[in-house]
Tab-separated table of C-alpha atoms and ligand atoms in Angstrom:
chain	number	residue	atom	x	y	z
A	18	MET	CA	0.123	-0.079	-0.044
A	19	HIS	CA	1.151	3.549	-1.130
A	20	LYS	CA	2.160	5.600	1.800
A	21	TYR	CA	1.824	9.962	2.900
A	22	TYR	CA	3.614	11.942	4.815
A	23	ILE	CA	1.630	15.648	5.714
A	24	TRP	CA	4.843	18.266	7.453
A	25	THR	CA	2.206	21.063	8.983
A	26	ILE	CA	3.023	23.661	10.261
A	27	GLY	CA	1.226	27.774	11.198
A	28	CYS	CA	-2.374	27.818	11.859
A	29	GLN	CA	-5.651	26.253	12.902
A	30	MET	CA	-6.728	26.705	9.092
A	31	ASN	CA	-3.873	25.076	7.449
A	32	LYS	CA	-4.083	22.382	10.841
A	33	ALA	CA	-7.340	21.582	9.092
A	34	GLU	CA	-6.446	21.198	5.516
A	35	SER	CA	-4.055	18.989	6.097
A	36	GLN	CA	-6.124	16.487	7.700
A	37	ARG	CA	-9.032	17.237	4.689
A	38	VAL	CA	-5.846	16.003	2.257
A	39	ALA	CA	-5.587	12.962	4.446
A	40	ASP	CA	-9.320	11.952	4.159
A	41	TYR	CA	-8.601	12.589	0.452
A	42	LEU	CA	-5.621	10.324	-0.011
A	43	GLU	CA	-7.055	7.584	2.812
A	44	LEU	CA	-9.966	7.373	0.643
A	45	PHE	CA	-7.917	6.995	-2.552
A	46	GLY	CA	-6.151	3.966	-0.805
A	47	TYR	CA	-3.146	6.140	0.412
A	48	GLN	CA	-2.266	5.436	5.000
A	49	SER	CA	-0.080	7.426	6.237
A	50	THR	CA	3.461	6.313	7.956
A	51	PRO	CA	5.328	8.823	10.624
A	52	VAL	CA	8.292	8.603	8.798
A	53	LEU	CA	8.984	10.555	5.895
A	54	GLN	CA	11.406	8.827	4.576
A	55	LYS	CA	9.189	5.629	4.477
A	56	ALA	CA	6.590	7.201	2.635
A	57	ASP	CA	5.452	7.458	-1.814
A	58	LEU	CA	4.020	10.822	-1.546
A	59	VAL	CA	5.162	14.214	1.028
A	60	LEU	CA	2.874	17.240	1.249
A	61	LEU	CA	4.110	19.588	2.709
A	62	ASN	CA	1.340	22.303	4.333
A	63	THR	CA	3.149	25.976	5.162
A	64	CYS	CA	3.253	28.734	6.090
A	65	VAL	CA	5.257	32.281	6.421
A	66	VAL	CA	4.017	34.937	8.210
A	67	ARG	CA	7.237	35.222	10.018
A	68	GLN	CA	10.372	35.788	7.876
A	69	SER	CA	11.515	32.294	10.018
A	70	ALA	CA	8.840	29.816	8.609
A	71	GLU	CA	9.066	30.762	5.506
A	72	GLY	CA	13.240	29.786	5.868
A	73	LYS	CA	12.036	26.405	7.517
A	74	VAL	CA	9.534	25.865	3.982
A	75	ILE	CA	12.762	26.771	2.307
A	76	GLY	CA	14.571	24.133	4.320
A	77	MET	CA	12.306	21.608	3.706
A	78	LEU	CA	12.030	21.906	0.782
A	79	GLY	CA	15.948	21.012	-0.074
A	80	TYR	CA	14.851	18.447	2.013
A	81	LEU	CA	12.376	17.156	0.184
A	82	LYS	CA	14.800	17.556	-3.100
A	83	GLY	CA	17.637	15.406	-2.063
A	84	ILE	CA	15.080	12.819	-0.537
A	85	LYS	CA	13.809	13.267	-4.532
A	86	ASN	CA	17.270	12.697	-5.724
A	87	SER	CA	17.613	9.023	-4.637
A	88	LYS	CA	13.941	7.887	-4.966
A	89	PRO	CA	13.107	9.655	-8.305
A	90	ASP	CA	9.064	7.790	-8.207
A	91	LEU	CA	8.390	9.801	-4.040
A	92	SER	CA	5.061	12.486	-5.215
A	93	THR	CA	6.034	15.792	-3.545
A	94	LEU	CA	3.190	19.086	-3.076
A	95	VAL	CA	3.169	21.517	-1.212
A	96	THR	CA	0.381	23.889	-0.164
A	97	GLY	CA	-0.760	26.730	2.242
A	98	CYS	CA	0.250	30.412	2.589
A	99	PHE	CA	3.991	30.122	0.607
A	100	VAL	CA	1.718	29.123	-2.662
A	101	ASP	CA	1.599	32.186	-4.314
A	102	SER	CA	0.158	33.461	-7.276
A	103	ASP	CA	3.357	32.982	-9.318
A	104	VAL	CA	3.173	28.849	-9.148
A	105	LYS	CA	4.839	29.246	-12.235
A	106	GLN	CA	8.523	30.921	-11.132
A	107	LEU	CA	7.752	28.320	-8.372
A	108	HIS	CA	7.670	25.161	-10.360
A	109	LYS	CA	11.359	27.374	-11.574
A	110	SER	CA	12.183	27.743	-8.535
A	111	PHE	CA	11.426	24.326	-6.827
A	112	PRO	CA	11.332	21.520	-10.134
A	113	HIS	CA	11.048	18.919	-7.408
A	114	VAL	CA	7.673	19.969	-6.271
A	115	ASP	CA	5.069	17.813	-8.087
A	116	LEU	CA	1.754	20.279	-7.663
A	117	PHE	CA	2.024	23.077	-5.909
A	118	PHE	CA	-1.725	23.585	-5.114
A	119	LYS	CA	-3.518	27.458	-3.301
A	120	PRO	CA	-5.250	26.340	0.560
A	121	GLY	CA	-8.840	24.605	0.349
A	122	ASP	CA	-7.780	23.707	-3.422
A	123	TYR	CA	-9.235	20.281	-3.569
A	124	ASP	CA	-10.144	20.281	-7.579
A	125	ALA	CA	-6.218	21.382	-7.713
A	126	LEU	CA	-5.736	18.101	-5.906
A	127	LEU	CA	-7.998	15.759	-7.371
A	128	ASN	CA	-7.319	16.401	-11.220
A	129	TRP	CA	-3.006	16.191	-10.338
A	130	THR	CA	-4.417	12.507	-8.836
A	131	GLU	CA	-6.549	11.557	-11.460
A	132	LYS	CA	-3.277	12.462	-14.031
A	133	GLN	CA	-1.408	9.231	-11.563
A	134	GLY	CA	-4.421	6.983	-12.828
A	135	ILE	CA	-6.652	6.969	-9.617
A	136	SER	CA	-9.900	7.601	-9.834
A	137	VAL	CA	-11.364	9.923	-8.079
A	138	HIS	CA	-14.571	9.875	-9.548
A	139	GLY	CA	-17.644	11.321	-7.440
A	140	TYR	CA	-15.132	13.009	-4.630
A	141	LYS	CA	-16.449	16.355	-6.685
A	142	ILE	CA	-18.942	16.666	-4.913
A	143	GLY	CA	-17.793	16.735	-1.353
A	144	LEU	CA	-15.753	14.210	0.922
A	145	PRO	CA	-17.233	11.252	2.531
A	146	LEU	CA	-14.772	10.852	6.307
A	147	THR	CA	-13.993	7.149	6.668
A	148	ARG	CA	-12.581	7.940	9.756
A	149	SER	CA	-13.263	9.085	13.974
A	150	VAL	CA	-13.179	12.727	14.348
A	151	ALA	CA	-12.484	14.704	17.036
A	152	VAL	CA	-15.179	16.047	19.475
A	153	SER	CA	-14.175	19.952	18.178
A	154	ALA	CA	-14.094	20.246	14.471
A	155	PHE	CA	-12.576	22.746	12.092
A	156	VAL	CA	-13.790	23.690	9.399
A	157	PRO	CA	-11.967	26.558	7.410
A	158	ILE	CA	-14.924	29.042	5.486
A	159	ILE	CA	-13.143	31.253	3.856
A	160	GLN	CA	-10.050	31.814	2.110
A	161	GLY	CA	-8.086	34.950	2.335
A	162	CYS	CA	-8.498	38.106	3.080
A	163	ASN	CA	-8.226	41.858	1.188
A	164	ASN	CA	-7.236	43.721	4.463
A	165	PHE	CA	-3.928	44.159	3.447
A	166	CYS	CA	-3.074	44.978	7.662
A	167	SER	CA	0.474	46.889	6.685
A	168	TYR	CA	2.741	43.866	8.716
A	169	CYS	CA	1.377	41.082	7.268
A	170	ILE	CA	1.859	39.136	4.255
A	171	VAL	CA	-1.503	36.557	3.710
A	172	PRO	CA	-2.975	38.696	1.165
A	173	TYR	CA	-0.326	38.712	-0.740
A	174	ARG	CA	0.538	35.368	-0.986
A	175	ARG	CA	-3.230	33.477	0.641
A	176	GLY	CA	-5.008	36.061	-1.819
A	177	ARG	CA	-8.021	37.644	-2.352
A	178	GLU	CA	-11.386	36.248	-0.004
A	179	LYS	CA	-13.008	33.229	-1.576
A	180	SER	CA	-15.609	31.867	0.559
A	181	ARG	CA	-17.103	28.334	0.318
A	182	LEU	CA	-20.898	27.857	-0.606
A	183	VAL	CA	-23.004	27.271	2.399
A	184	ASP	CA	-24.605	23.901	0.975
A	185	GLU	CA	-21.057	22.973	1.132
A	186	ILE	CA	-20.435	23.789	4.329
A	187	VAL	CA	-23.698	22.518	5.438
A	188	CYS	CA	-22.671	19.217	4.460
A	189	GLU	CA	-19.069	19.050	5.417
A	190	VAL	CA	-20.231	19.735	8.877
A	191	SER	CA	-22.951	17.350	8.720
A	192	GLU	CA	-20.226	14.533	7.695
A	193	LEU	CA	-18.353	16.069	10.860
A	194	LEU	CA	-21.520	14.934	12.725
A	195	ARG	CA	-21.764	11.165	11.433
A	196	HIS	CA	-18.542	11.209	12.860
A	197	GLY	CA	-18.025	12.119	16.393
A	198	ALA	CA	-17.677	15.782	16.004
A	199	LYS	CA	-20.503	17.559	18.404
A	200	GLU	CA	-19.258	20.701	17.687
A	201	VAL	CA	-17.415	23.252	14.667
A	202	THR	CA	-15.453	26.328	14.946
A	203	LEU	CA	-16.179	28.443	11.227
A	204	LEU	CA	-11.975	29.149	9.879
A	205	GLY	CA	-11.432	32.485	8.050
A	206	GLN	CA	-8.637	34.987	8.258
A	207	ASN	CA	-11.717	37.519	8.136
A	208	VAL	CA	-14.686	35.297	9.152
A	209	ASN	CA	-16.819	38.899	9.202
A	210	SER	CA	-16.366	39.065	5.073
A	211	TYR	CA	-17.287	35.776	4.532
A	212	GLY	CA	-20.251	35.429	1.806
A	213	HIS	CA	-19.875	38.897	-0.155
A	214	ASP	CA	-18.434	37.243	-3.211
A	215	LEU	CA	-20.625	34.237	-3.579
A	216	LEU	CA	-23.769	34.837	-5.374
A	217	THR	CA	-26.030	34.314	-3.226
A	218	GLN	CA	-24.537	37.350	-0.817
A	219	SER	CA	-24.519	34.698	2.236
A	220	SER	CA	-23.551	36.587	5.640
A	221	LEU	CA	-21.973	34.860	8.417
A	222	SER	CA	-24.640	35.344	10.173
A	223	ASP	CA	-27.252	32.963	7.734
A	224	LEU	CA	-24.102	30.892	7.731
A	225	LEU	CA	-24.873	30.755	11.393
A	226	THR	CA	-28.298	30.311	11.583
A	227	GLU	CA	-28.423	27.441	8.871
A	228	LEU	CA	-26.011	25.627	10.735
A	229	ASN	CA	-27.964	26.040	14.112
A	230	ASN	CA	-30.421	23.969	12.511
A	231	ILE	CA	-28.353	21.047	11.945
A	232	ASN	CA	-29.829	18.071	14.946
A	233	GLY	CA	-26.787	16.949	16.538
A	234	LEU	CA	-24.477	19.820	16.839
A	235	PHE	CA	-23.770	21.239	20.360
A	236	ARG	CA	-22.047	24.043	19.741
A	237	ILE	CA	-20.926	26.589	16.520
A	238	ARG	CA	-17.121	29.079	17.428
A	239	PHE	CA	-15.494	31.039	14.859
A	240	LEU	CA	-12.205	32.899	14.134
A	241	THR	CA	-10.776	35.713	13.061
A	242	ASN	CA	-13.546	38.966	13.236
A	243	HIS	CA	-11.901	42.095	12.552
A	244	PRO	CA	-13.508	45.000	14.053
A	245	LYS	CA	-13.654	46.941	11.179
A	246	ASP	CA	-16.508	44.591	9.114
A	247	MET	CA	-18.162	43.127	12.075
A	248	ARG	CA	-21.900	44.147	11.612
A	249	GLN	CA	-24.658	45.023	13.731
A	250	GLU	CA	-26.333	41.224	12.580
A	251	LEU	CA	-23.372	39.349	13.546
A	252	ILE	CA	-23.761	40.392	17.055
A	253	GLU	CA	-27.212	40.074	17.548
A	254	ALA	CA	-27.191	36.902	15.958
A	255	ILE	CA	-24.137	35.252	18.237
A	256	ALA	CA	-27.153	36.500	21.328
A	257	SER	CA	-29.900	34.585	19.787
A	258	LEU	CA	-28.687	31.381	18.287
A	259	ASP	CA	-28.492	28.771	21.038
A	260	LYS	CA	-25.336	26.924	19.789
A	261	VAL	CA	-23.447	29.586	18.446
A	262	CYS	CA	-20.816	30.138	21.918
A	263	GLU	CA	-20.165	33.340	23.553
A	264	HIS	CA	-17.053	33.323	22.439
A	265	ILE	CA	-15.658	36.542	20.393
A	266	SER	CA	-11.909	36.465	18.957
A	267	LEU	CA	-11.544	40.186	18.215
A	268	PRO	CA	-7.544	41.096	17.426
A	269	PHE	CA	-7.223	44.546	18.478
A	270	GLN	CA	-3.945	44.502	18.001
A	271	ALA	CA	-2.579	48.307	19.627
A	272	GLY	CA	-4.079	51.295	21.664
A	273	ASP	CA	-3.004	54.056	19.894
A	274	ASN	CA	-4.037	55.180	16.882
A	275	ASP	CA	-1.619	56.568	15.253
A	276	VAL	CA	-0.247	53.109	15.716
A	277	LEU	CA	-2.970	51.891	13.998
A	278	LYS	CA	-3.084	53.783	11.738
A	279	ALA	CA	0.172	52.925	10.522
A	280	MET	CA	-0.775	48.775	10.876
A	281	ARG	CA	-3.806	49.679	8.841
A	282	ARG	CA	-6.122	48.424	11.030
A	283	GLY	CA	-9.200	50.254	9.702
A	284	TYR	CA	-10.068	51.196	12.901
A	285	THR	CA	-9.614	54.021	16.244
A	286	VAL	CA	-9.462	52.566	20.121
A	287	GLU	CA	-12.030	54.410	20.166
A	288	GLN	CA	-14.316	52.881	17.634
A	289	TYR	CA	-12.610	50.012	18.998
A	290	ARG	CA	-14.042	50.322	22.595
A	291	GLN	CA	-17.591	51.335	21.331
A	292	LEU	CA	-17.849	47.793	19.254
A	293	VAL	CA	-16.512	45.897	22.937
A	294	GLY	CA	-19.220	48.192	25.099
A	295	ASN	CA	-22.109	46.605	21.835
A	296	ILE	CA	-21.429	43.519	22.343
A	297	ARG	CA	-21.048	43.773	25.764
A	298	ASN	CA	-24.752	45.203	24.945
A	299	TYR	CA	-26.276	42.429	23.426
A	300	ILE	CA	-24.328	39.622	25.027
A	301	PRO	CA	-23.229	40.998	28.319
A	302	GLU	CA	-21.660	37.267	29.144
A	303	VAL	CA	-19.390	36.999	26.461
A	304	ALA	CA	-15.814	36.023	26.866
A	305	LEU	CA	-13.415	37.789	24.079
A	306	SER	CA	-10.454	37.371	23.179
A	307	THR	CA	-7.489	39.165	21.080
A	308	ASP	CA	-4.698	39.695	19.577
A	309	VAL	CA	-1.345	42.453	20.541
A	310	ILE	CA	1.449	43.954	19.041
A	311	VAL	CA	4.464	44.695	20.662
A	312	GLY	CA	7.497	46.885	19.875
A	313	PHE	CA	5.419	48.567	16.503
A	314	PRO	CA	7.845	50.373	14.531
A	315	GLY	CA	8.265	53.577	16.105
A	316	GLU	CA	6.062	52.374	18.733
A	317	SER	CA	7.112	54.819	22.416
A	318	GLU	CA	6.673	54.325	26.094
A	319	GLU	CA	3.458	56.420	26.504
A	320	GLN	CA	2.058	54.642	23.009
A	321	PHE	CA	3.266	51.044	24.780
A	322	ALA	CA	0.906	52.416	27.959
A	323	ARG	CA	-2.075	52.739	25.892
A	324	THR	CA	-2.170	49.045	25.027
A	325	LEU	CA	-1.584	47.975	28.030
A	326	ALA	CA	-4.416	50.215	29.271
A	327	VAL	CA	-7.127	49.029	26.440
A	328	LEU	CA	-6.029	45.802	28.292
A	329	GLU	CA	-6.985	46.551	31.963
A	330	GLU	CA	-9.619	48.221	30.688
A	331	VAL	CA	-11.655	45.739	28.924
A	332	ARG	CA	-10.141	42.492	30.671
A	333	PHE	CA	-10.489	39.982	27.652
A	334	ASP	CA	-10.198	36.687	29.172
A	335	THR	CA	-7.501	35.539	26.596
A	336	VAL	CA	-4.486	37.428	24.818
A	337	HIS	CA	-2.711	36.518	22.634
A	338	VAL	CA	0.527	38.564	22.280
A	339	ALA	CA	3.378	39.273	20.101
A	340	ALA	CA	7.091	41.162	19.346
A	341	TYR	CA	6.394	42.392	15.385
A	342	SER	CA	9.372	41.510	13.338
A	343	PRO	CA	9.600	42.329	9.943
A	344	ARG	CA	8.098	40.108	7.229
A	345	LEU	CA	9.864	40.878	3.466
A	346	GLY	CA	6.985	41.925	1.002
A	347	THR	CA	5.129	43.427	3.614
A	348	ILE	CA	4.620	47.259	3.541
A	349	ALA	CA	5.385	47.744	6.894
A	350	SER	CA	8.724	45.749	6.075
A	351	LYS	CA	9.505	48.730	3.228
A	352	GLU	CA	7.929	51.811	4.800
A	353	TYR	CA	9.306	51.340	8.611
A	354	GLU	CA	12.351	50.809	10.226
A	355	ASP	CA	12.402	48.390	12.364
A	356	ASN	CA	13.227	50.307	15.768
A	357	VAL	CA	12.346	49.281	18.787
A	358	PRO	CA	15.552	47.386	20.433
A	359	PRO	CA	14.720	43.445	20.638
A	360	GLU	CA	15.519	43.380	23.964
A	361	LEU	CA	12.229	46.138	24.940
A	362	LYS	CA	10.123	44.054	22.807
A	363	LYS	CA	10.944	41.204	24.695
A	364	GLU	CA	9.904	43.634	27.822
A	365	ARG	CA	7.526	44.786	26.572
A	366	LEU	CA	6.091	41.404	26.041
A	367	ASN	CA	6.959	39.751	29.238
A	368	ARG	CA	4.607	43.527	30.189
A	369	VAL	CA	1.427	42.168	28.816
A	370	GLU	CA	1.802	38.604	29.552
A	371	ALA	CA	1.895	39.290	33.231
A	372	LEU	CA	-0.211	42.068	33.318
A	373	GLN	CA	-3.549	39.814	31.392
A	374	ALA	CA	-2.400	36.711	33.447
A	375	ASN	CA	-3.555	38.777	36.205
A	376	ILE	CA	-6.777	39.391	34.458
A	377	ALA	CA	-7.118	35.660	33.477
A	378	GLY	CA	-7.075	34.499	36.566
A	379	GLU	CA	-9.278	36.598	38.639
A	380	ILE	CA	-11.906	35.610	35.124
A	381	GLY	CA	-11.221	32.431	36.336
A	382	SER	CA	-11.173	33.053	40.471
A	383	GLN	CA	-14.563	34.590	39.651
A	384	LEU	CA	-16.511	31.340	38.263
A	385	VAL	CA	-15.343	29.121	41.984
A	386	GLY	CA	-18.278	27.448	43.489
A	387	LYS	CA	-20.045	28.462	39.901
A	388	GLU	CA	-21.901	25.542	37.540
A	389	VAL	CA	-21.095	25.661	34.008
A	390	GLU	CA	-21.580	23.546	30.624
A	391	VAL	CA	-18.662	21.975	29.935
A	392	LEU	CA	-18.123	19.953	26.129
A	393	ILE	CA	-15.484	17.172	27.325
A	394	GLU	CA	-13.227	16.592	24.030
A	395	GLY	CA	-10.860	13.922	25.624
A	396	LYS	CA	-9.097	12.722	28.821
A	397	LYS	CA	-4.903	13.752	30.020
A	398	GLY	CA	-3.323	12.297	34.093
A	399	GLY	CA	-6.580	10.443	34.490
A	400	LYS	CA	-9.040	13.828	34.130
A	401	TRP	CA	-11.601	14.254	31.247
A	402	TYR	CA	-11.199	17.593	29.709
A	403	GLY	CA	-13.266	20.017	27.949
A	404	ARG	CA	-13.956	23.412	27.889
A	405	THR	CA	-17.125	26.080	28.815
A	406	ARG	CA	-18.718	27.573	26.070
A	407	SER	CA	-17.007	30.818	26.734
A	408	ASN	CA	-14.028	28.670	26.176
A	409	LYS	CA	-12.104	28.235	29.422
A	410	LEU	CA	-10.557	25.275	29.639
A	411	VAL	CA	-12.134	22.930	32.646
A	412	PHE	CA	-10.628	19.026	34.205
A	413	PHE	CA	-13.045	16.960	36.184
A	414	GLU	CA	-12.470	13.512	37.802
A	415	SER	CA	-16.051	10.454	36.314
A	416	GLY	CA	-15.930	6.555	36.158
A	417	SER	CA	-18.253	7.117	33.563
A	418	ASN	CA	-17.128	7.849	30.029
A	419	CYS	CA	-18.202	11.229	29.446
A	420	LEU	CA	-16.308	12.412	25.755
A	421	GLY	CA	-18.819	14.268	23.294
A	422	ARG	CA	-21.074	14.630	26.129
A	423	LEU	CA	-22.493	18.034	27.472
A	424	ILE	CA	-22.123	17.586	31.217
A	425	ASP	CA	-22.451	20.079	34.289
A	426	VAL	CA	-19.226	20.822	36.448
A	427	THR	CA	-18.808	23.324	39.346
A	428	ILE	CA	-15.671	24.635	39.717
A	429	THR	CA	-13.378	24.562	42.184
A	430	LYS	CA	-10.654	25.489	41.575
A	431	SER	CA	-8.905	27.786	39.345
A	432	SER	CA	-5.820	29.546	37.937
A	433	PRO	CA	-5.830	31.739	34.545
A	434	TRP	CA	-4.885	28.490	32.297
A	435	ALA	CA	-7.384	25.848	33.795
A	436	LEU	CA	-10.434	24.801	35.951
A	437	GLN	CA	-10.300	22.388	37.434
A	438	GLY	CA	-14.466	20.984	39.229
A	439	GLU	CA	-16.156	18.876	40.558
A	440	ILE	CA	-19.570	16.489	37.329
A	441	SER	CA	-22.503	18.983	39.953
A	442	ILE	CA	-25.389	15.783	40.200
A	443	GLY	CA	-23.025	12.399	40.297
A	444	ASP	CA	-21.917	10.499	38.146
A	445	ASN	CA	-24.618	8.160	38.381
A	446	SER	CA	-26.937	10.479	37.064
A	447	LEU	CA	-24.416	11.339	33.882
A	448	GLU	CA	-26.467	9.875	31.817
A	449	GLU	CA	-29.646	11.174	31.986
A	450	SER	CA	-27.554	14.641	32.695
A	451	LYS	CA	-27.057	16.120	28.896
A	452	ARG	CA	-28.335	15.873	25.612
B	508	SF4	S1	-6.898	41.272	8.535
B	508	SF4	FE1	-4.721	41.672	8.427
B	508	SF4	S2	-3.803	40.900	9.620
B	508	SF4	FE2	-5.489	39.399	9.343
B	508	SF4	S3	-4.685	38.462	7.550
B	508	SF4	FE3	-5.707	40.355	6.977
B	508	SF4	S4	-3.584	41.100	6.656
B	508	SF4	FE4	-3.484	39.706	8.168
């Protein structure tokens, strides 16, 4: 039997897409191998968000060239953000690669497979799964980005926004549910743009409404949002649709208007605050997560202090912080000098993390003694674990099989990163407790 090996770096989108390619390959008779050298087909699913990530991809391509030299029958495929629109040039630079295909372009994969003499008949209209899937599954709904934030390479590599059809997504979610999923997270660089390019002009709220009607689906999440594109109708949809979790990722990146302008984010701090106020007005129990970049070119101490002030004021549940690093090919790398010293970037990053650890600790401690609904995703170190609707990780003990169930848990202990609890009604009545 032919074997495949998939190398993936980067975001959840890449992980979800690698899984989908693996599903296709298994349908075509391939079997997974954990050893690259034993594979007959190798796929690199690439990320180029940071210069260092692109360096890793080029390193892997070089490594693959060596293997292909000694094993000419090896099939080599590359997808992900490394694949830009100039595929001809990529083939010139890396002639040992058999197929470059854009993220999510499964037609290209199927066409190539057909040319290898493998029948793909029937698979072009949807992917039937042959494996069991995780309780919580990822579903890409839109590729690319039209925004051109000055520090970001994604629009140049992933290209313009391209939404998947509502029916196709509904089919995929139904198939995932048949194979064990209970929750889906819809993915896109900017999910708020979903559907504007479709003939039906569907929106993310339309899609959420469709998915909310699917029997057997417990929860729906989505990321990432763009503050300038988050519409009122979406906020109202989150508030009214029972399966859509009260958890919103809303990157603000910097707390100073001049820095935001240089980043080309398209909103001001005041507009961001107003948006948060509006969301909390409609969804009082909402959990917010955000992304922050520290040390953007020219960021002064005062400007950084404004970022800390937003963190203190909004009190996010989760903050992902990164130190700015210039990315070749972006507007910021051409126009701005990377003039915040690395030690200062590190210090600012540490200050954000320390502040957020305090805030997350306080938010977690407010849950002690409260009952929360947890969707159980697995078992680790003898304890079951899962997430609340607000995306908090909860651990608890039980002798019953809790996988994939919604269980009420009373929180007994908290830390900034996870909660510990006890089943609220006891193991014996677990079976009757929830859906
Ligand atoms: S919204 Fe900005 S940061 Fe996000 S993918 Fe698009 S350009 Fe990059």
